[in-house]
mmCIF file of C-alpha atoms in Angstrom:
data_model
loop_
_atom_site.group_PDB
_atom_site.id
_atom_site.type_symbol
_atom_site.label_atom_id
_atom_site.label_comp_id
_atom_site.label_asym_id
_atom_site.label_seq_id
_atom_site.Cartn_x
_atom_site.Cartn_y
_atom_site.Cartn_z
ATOM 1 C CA UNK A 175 36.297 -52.918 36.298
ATOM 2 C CA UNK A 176 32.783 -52.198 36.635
ATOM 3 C CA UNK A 177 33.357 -48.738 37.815
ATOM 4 C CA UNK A 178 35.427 -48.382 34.759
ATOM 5 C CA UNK A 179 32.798 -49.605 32.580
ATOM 6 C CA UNK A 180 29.857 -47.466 34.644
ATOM 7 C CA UNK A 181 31.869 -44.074 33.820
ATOM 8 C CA UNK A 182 32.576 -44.827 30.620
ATOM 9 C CA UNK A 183 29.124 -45.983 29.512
ATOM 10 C CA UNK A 184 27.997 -42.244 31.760
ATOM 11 C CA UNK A 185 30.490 -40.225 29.428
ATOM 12 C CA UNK A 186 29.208 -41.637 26.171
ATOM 13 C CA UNK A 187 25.955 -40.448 27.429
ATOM 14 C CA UNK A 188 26.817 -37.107 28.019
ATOM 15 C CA UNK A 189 28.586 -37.129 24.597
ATOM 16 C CA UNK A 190 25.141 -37.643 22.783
ATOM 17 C CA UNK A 191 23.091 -35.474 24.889
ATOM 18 C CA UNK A 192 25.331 -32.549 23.857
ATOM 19 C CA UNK A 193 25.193 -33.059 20.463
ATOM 20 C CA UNK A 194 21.592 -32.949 20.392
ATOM 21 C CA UNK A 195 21.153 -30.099 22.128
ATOM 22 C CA UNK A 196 23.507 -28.564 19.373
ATOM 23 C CA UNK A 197 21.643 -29.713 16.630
ATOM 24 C CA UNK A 198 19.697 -26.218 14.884
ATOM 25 C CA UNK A 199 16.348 -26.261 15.658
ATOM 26 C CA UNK A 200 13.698 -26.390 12.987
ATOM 27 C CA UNK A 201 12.935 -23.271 11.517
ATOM 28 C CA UNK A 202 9.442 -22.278 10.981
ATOM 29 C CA UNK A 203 8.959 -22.414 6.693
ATOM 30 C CA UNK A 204 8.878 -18.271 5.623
ATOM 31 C CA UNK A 205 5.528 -17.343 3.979
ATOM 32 C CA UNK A 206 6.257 -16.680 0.320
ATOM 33 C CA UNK A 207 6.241 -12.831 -0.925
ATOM 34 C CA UNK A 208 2.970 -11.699 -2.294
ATOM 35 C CA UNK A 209 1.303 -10.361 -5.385
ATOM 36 C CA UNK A 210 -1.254 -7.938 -4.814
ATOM 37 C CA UNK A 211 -3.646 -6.049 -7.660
ATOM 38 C CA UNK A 212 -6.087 -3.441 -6.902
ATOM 39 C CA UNK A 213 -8.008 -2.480 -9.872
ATOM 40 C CA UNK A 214 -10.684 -0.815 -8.186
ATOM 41 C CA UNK A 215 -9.970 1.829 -6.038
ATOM 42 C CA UNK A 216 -11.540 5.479 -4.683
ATOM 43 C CA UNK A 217 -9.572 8.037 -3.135
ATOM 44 C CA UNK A 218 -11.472 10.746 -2.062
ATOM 45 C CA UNK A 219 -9.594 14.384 -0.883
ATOM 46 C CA UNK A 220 -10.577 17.541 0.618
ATOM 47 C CA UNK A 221 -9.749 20.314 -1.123
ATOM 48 C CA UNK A 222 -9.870 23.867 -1.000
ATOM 49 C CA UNK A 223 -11.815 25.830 -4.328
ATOM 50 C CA UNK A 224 -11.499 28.981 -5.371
ATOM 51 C CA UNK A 225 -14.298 30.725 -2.831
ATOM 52 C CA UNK A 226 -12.650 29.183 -0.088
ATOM 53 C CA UNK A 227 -14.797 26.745 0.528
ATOM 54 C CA UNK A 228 -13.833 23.363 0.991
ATOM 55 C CA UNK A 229 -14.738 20.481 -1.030
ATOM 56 C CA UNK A 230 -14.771 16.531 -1.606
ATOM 57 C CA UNK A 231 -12.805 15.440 -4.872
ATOM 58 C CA UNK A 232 -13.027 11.530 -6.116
ATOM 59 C CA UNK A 233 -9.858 10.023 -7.647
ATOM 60 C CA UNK A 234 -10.410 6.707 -9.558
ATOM 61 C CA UNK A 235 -7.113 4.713 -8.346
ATOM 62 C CA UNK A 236 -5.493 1.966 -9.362
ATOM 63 C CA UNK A 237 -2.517 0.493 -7.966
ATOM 64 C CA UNK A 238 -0.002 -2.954 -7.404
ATOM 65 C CA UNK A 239 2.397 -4.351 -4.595
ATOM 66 C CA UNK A 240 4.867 -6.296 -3.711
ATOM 67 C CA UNK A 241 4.920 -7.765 -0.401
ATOM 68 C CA UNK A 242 6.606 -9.592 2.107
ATOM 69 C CA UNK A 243 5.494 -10.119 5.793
ATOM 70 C CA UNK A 244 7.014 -6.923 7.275
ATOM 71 C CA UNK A 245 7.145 -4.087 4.203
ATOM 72 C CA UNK A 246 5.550 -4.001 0.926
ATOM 73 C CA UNK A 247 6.107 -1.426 -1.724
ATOM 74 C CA UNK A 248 3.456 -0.136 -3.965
ATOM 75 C CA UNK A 249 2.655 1.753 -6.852
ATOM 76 C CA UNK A 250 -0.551 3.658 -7.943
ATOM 77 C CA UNK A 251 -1.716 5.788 -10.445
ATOM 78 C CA UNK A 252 -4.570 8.211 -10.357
ATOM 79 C CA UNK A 253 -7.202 10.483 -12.335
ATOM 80 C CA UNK A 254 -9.883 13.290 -11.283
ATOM 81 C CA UNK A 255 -11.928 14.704 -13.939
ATOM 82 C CA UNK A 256 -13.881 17.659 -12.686
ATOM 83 C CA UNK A 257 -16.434 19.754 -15.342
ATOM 84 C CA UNK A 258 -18.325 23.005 -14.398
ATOM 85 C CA UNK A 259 -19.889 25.916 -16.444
ATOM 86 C CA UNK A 260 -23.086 26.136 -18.735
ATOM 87 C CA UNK A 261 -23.241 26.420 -22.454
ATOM 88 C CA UNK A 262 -21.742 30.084 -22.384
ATOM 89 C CA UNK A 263 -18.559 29.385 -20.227
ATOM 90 C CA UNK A 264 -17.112 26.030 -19.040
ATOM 91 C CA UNK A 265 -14.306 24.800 -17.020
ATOM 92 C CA UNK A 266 -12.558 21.423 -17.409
ATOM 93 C CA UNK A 267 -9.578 20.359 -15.045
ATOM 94 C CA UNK A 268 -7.830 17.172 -15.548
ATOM 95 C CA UNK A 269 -5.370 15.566 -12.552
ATOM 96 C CA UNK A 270 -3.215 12.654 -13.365
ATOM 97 C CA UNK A 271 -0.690 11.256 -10.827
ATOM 98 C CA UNK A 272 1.739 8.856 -10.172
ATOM 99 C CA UNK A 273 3.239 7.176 -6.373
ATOM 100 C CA UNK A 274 5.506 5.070 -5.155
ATOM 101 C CA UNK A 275 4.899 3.712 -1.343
ATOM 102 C CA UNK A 276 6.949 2.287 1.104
ATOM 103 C CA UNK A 277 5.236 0.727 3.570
ATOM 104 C CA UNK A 278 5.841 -1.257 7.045
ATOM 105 C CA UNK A 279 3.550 -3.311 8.297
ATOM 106 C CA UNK A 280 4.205 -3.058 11.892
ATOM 107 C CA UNK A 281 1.325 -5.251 13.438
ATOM 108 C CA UNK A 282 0.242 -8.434 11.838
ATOM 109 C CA UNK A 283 -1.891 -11.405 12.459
ATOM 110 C CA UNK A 284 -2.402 -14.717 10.222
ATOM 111 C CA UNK A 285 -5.226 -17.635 10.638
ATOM 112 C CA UNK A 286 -5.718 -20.332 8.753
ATOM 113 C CA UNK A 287 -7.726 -18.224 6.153
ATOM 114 C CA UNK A 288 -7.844 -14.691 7.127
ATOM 115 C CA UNK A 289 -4.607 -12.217 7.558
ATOM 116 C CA UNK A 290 -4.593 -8.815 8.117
ATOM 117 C CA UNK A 291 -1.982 -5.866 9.290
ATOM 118 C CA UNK A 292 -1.716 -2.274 10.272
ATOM 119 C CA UNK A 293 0.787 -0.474 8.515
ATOM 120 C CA UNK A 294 2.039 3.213 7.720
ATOM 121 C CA UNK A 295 3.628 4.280 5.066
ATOM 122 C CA UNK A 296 5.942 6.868 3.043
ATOM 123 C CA UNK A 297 4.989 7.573 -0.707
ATOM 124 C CA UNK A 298 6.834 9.665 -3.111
ATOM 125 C CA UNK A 299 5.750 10.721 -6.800
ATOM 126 C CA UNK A 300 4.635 13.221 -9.641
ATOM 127 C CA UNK A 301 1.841 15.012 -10.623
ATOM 128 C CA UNK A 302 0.090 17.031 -13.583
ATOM 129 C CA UNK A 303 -2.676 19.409 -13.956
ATOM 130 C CA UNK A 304 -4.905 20.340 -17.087
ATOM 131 C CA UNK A 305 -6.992 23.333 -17.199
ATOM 132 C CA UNK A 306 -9.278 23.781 -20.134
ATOM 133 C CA UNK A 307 -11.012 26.975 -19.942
ATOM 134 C CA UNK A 308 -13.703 28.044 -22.881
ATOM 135 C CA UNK A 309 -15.886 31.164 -22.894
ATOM 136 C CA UNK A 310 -17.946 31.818 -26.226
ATOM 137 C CA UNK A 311 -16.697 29.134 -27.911
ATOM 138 C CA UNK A 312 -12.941 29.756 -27.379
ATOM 139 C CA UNK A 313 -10.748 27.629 -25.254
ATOM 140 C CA UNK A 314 -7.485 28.246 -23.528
ATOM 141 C CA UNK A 315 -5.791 25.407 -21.621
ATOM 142 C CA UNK A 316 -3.324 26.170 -18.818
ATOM 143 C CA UNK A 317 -0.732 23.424 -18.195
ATOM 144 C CA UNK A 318 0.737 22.882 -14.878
ATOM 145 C CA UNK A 319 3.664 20.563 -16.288
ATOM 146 C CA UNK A 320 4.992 17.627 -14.027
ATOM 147 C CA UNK A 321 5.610 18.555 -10.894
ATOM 148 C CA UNK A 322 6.718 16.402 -7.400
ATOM 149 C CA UNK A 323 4.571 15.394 -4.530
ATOM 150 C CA UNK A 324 5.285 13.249 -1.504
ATOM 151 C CA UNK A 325 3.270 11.738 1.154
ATOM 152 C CA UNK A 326 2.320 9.707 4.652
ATOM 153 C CA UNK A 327 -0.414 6.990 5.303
ATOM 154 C CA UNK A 328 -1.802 4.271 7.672
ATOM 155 C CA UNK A 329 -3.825 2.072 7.085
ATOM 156 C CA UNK A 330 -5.445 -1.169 7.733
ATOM 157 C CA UNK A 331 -5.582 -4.344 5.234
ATOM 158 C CA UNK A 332 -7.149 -7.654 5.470
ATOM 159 C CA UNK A 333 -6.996 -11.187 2.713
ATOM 160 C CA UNK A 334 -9.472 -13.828 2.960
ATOM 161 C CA UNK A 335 -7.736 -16.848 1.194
ATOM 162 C CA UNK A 336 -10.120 -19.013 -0.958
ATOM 163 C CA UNK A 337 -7.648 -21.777 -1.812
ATOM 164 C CA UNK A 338 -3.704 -21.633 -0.888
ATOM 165 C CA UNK A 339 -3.220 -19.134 -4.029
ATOM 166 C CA UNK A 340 -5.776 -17.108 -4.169
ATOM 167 C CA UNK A 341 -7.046 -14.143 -1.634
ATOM 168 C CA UNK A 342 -9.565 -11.491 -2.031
ATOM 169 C CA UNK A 343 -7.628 -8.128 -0.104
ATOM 170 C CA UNK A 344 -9.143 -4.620 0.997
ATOM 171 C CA UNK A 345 -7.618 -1.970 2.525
ATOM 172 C CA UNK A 346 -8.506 1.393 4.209
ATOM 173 C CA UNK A 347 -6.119 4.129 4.228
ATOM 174 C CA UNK A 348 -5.665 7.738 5.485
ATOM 175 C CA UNK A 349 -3.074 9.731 4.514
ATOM 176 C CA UNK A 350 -1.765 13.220 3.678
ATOM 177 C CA UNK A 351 -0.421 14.637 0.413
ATOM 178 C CA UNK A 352 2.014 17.350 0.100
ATOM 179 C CA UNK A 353 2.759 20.040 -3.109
ATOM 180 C CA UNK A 354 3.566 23.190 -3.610
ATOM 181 C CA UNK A 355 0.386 24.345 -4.905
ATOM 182 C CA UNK A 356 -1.879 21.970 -2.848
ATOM 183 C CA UNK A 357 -4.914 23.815 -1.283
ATOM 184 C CA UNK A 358 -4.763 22.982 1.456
ATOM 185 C CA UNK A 359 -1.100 21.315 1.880
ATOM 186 C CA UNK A 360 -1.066 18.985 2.857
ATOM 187 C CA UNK A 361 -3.974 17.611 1.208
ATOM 188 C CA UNK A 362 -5.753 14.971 3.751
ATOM 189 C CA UNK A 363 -7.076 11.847 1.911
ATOM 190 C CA UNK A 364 -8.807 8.748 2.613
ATOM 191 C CA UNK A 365 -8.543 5.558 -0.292
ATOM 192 C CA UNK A 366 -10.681 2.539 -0.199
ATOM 193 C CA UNK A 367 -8.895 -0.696 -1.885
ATOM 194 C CA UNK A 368 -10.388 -3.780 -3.228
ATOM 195 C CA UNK A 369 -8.515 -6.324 -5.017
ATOM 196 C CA UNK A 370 -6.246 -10.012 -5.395
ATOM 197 C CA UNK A 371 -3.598 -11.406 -3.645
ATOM 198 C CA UNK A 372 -1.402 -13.997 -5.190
ATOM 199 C CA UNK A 373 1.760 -15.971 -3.189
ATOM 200 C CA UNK A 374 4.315 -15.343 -6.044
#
């Protein structure tokens, strides 16, 4: 009777012990998706004038993103105003743009505060040129119409969070542009982003 009792009080044992170990683990909580807002932003490209001679251009950018731990998708629009001439002759160009990025963020590392990530990134958008050209007082503007570009980057990006909801973020980026009349093409460019993050 004992034995009885002995291997029956073994097996209930056993019993429990399996369930447990079938019982799901905890899973660790997912960071929420993010909100981030760059409104100040320089992207400066080398570009290729009319003498041949290259040449720095600075955008003003501005740009958003959604993001999640692994990709993040962003869009950014941006403007180069360029003036040259003297009272007799003058040249104005105008460049407006607009991109969409895809990005993954392939390397990634969180504190308690600080997070950053290396990413790179495929972009895809429009473009359109103004050329305002005035000699003697008359003016002729040539249009370039909108027309498509597309692009690749990588980049680093770091947040510093304040409180729980609120994070300062930069990022660095390099990157190359491609168009049909890009001089040269593609275009290599380097943008410098400060802004917010927000856990949406």
């Amino acid at each position: 009777m004992k034995s009885i009792f002995v291997l029956c009080s073994l097996f209930v044992s056993l019993s429990a012990f399996a369930q447990e170990t079938r019982m799901p683990m905890p899973q660790p909580e997912e960071p929420p998706p993010l909100l981030q807002l760059y409104p100040v932003g320089q992207d400066i490209r080398v570009e290729r004038g009319a003498s041949q001679d290259y040449g720095a251009r600075n955008f003003w950018n501005f740009s958003f993103a959604y993001k999640t731990p692994i990709v993040s998708g962003l869009v950014e629009y941006g403007q180069f105003e360029d003036q040259s001439g003297n009272t007799t002759s003058s040249i104005d160009r105008t460049h407006q743009e607009m991109m969409i990025w895809g990005r993954w963020h392939f390397l990634r590392g969180t504190g308690t505060s600080f997070h950053w990530s290396l990413y790179g990134g495929l972009g895809v958008g429009a473009y359109k040129e103004q050329v305002k050209t005035t000699v003697l007082g008359d003016s002729h503007t040539d249009d370039t119409g909108t027309r498509i570009m597309s692009g690749v980057s990588v980049g680093a990006e770091a947040s510093y969070y304040f409180t729980k909801d609120f994070a300062v973020v930069g990022a660095l980026e390099g990157r190359g542009l491609f168009a049909g009349d890009f001089d040269p093409n593609p275009t290599g460019s380097g943008v410098l982003r400060i802004g917010i993050e927000l856990p949406l």
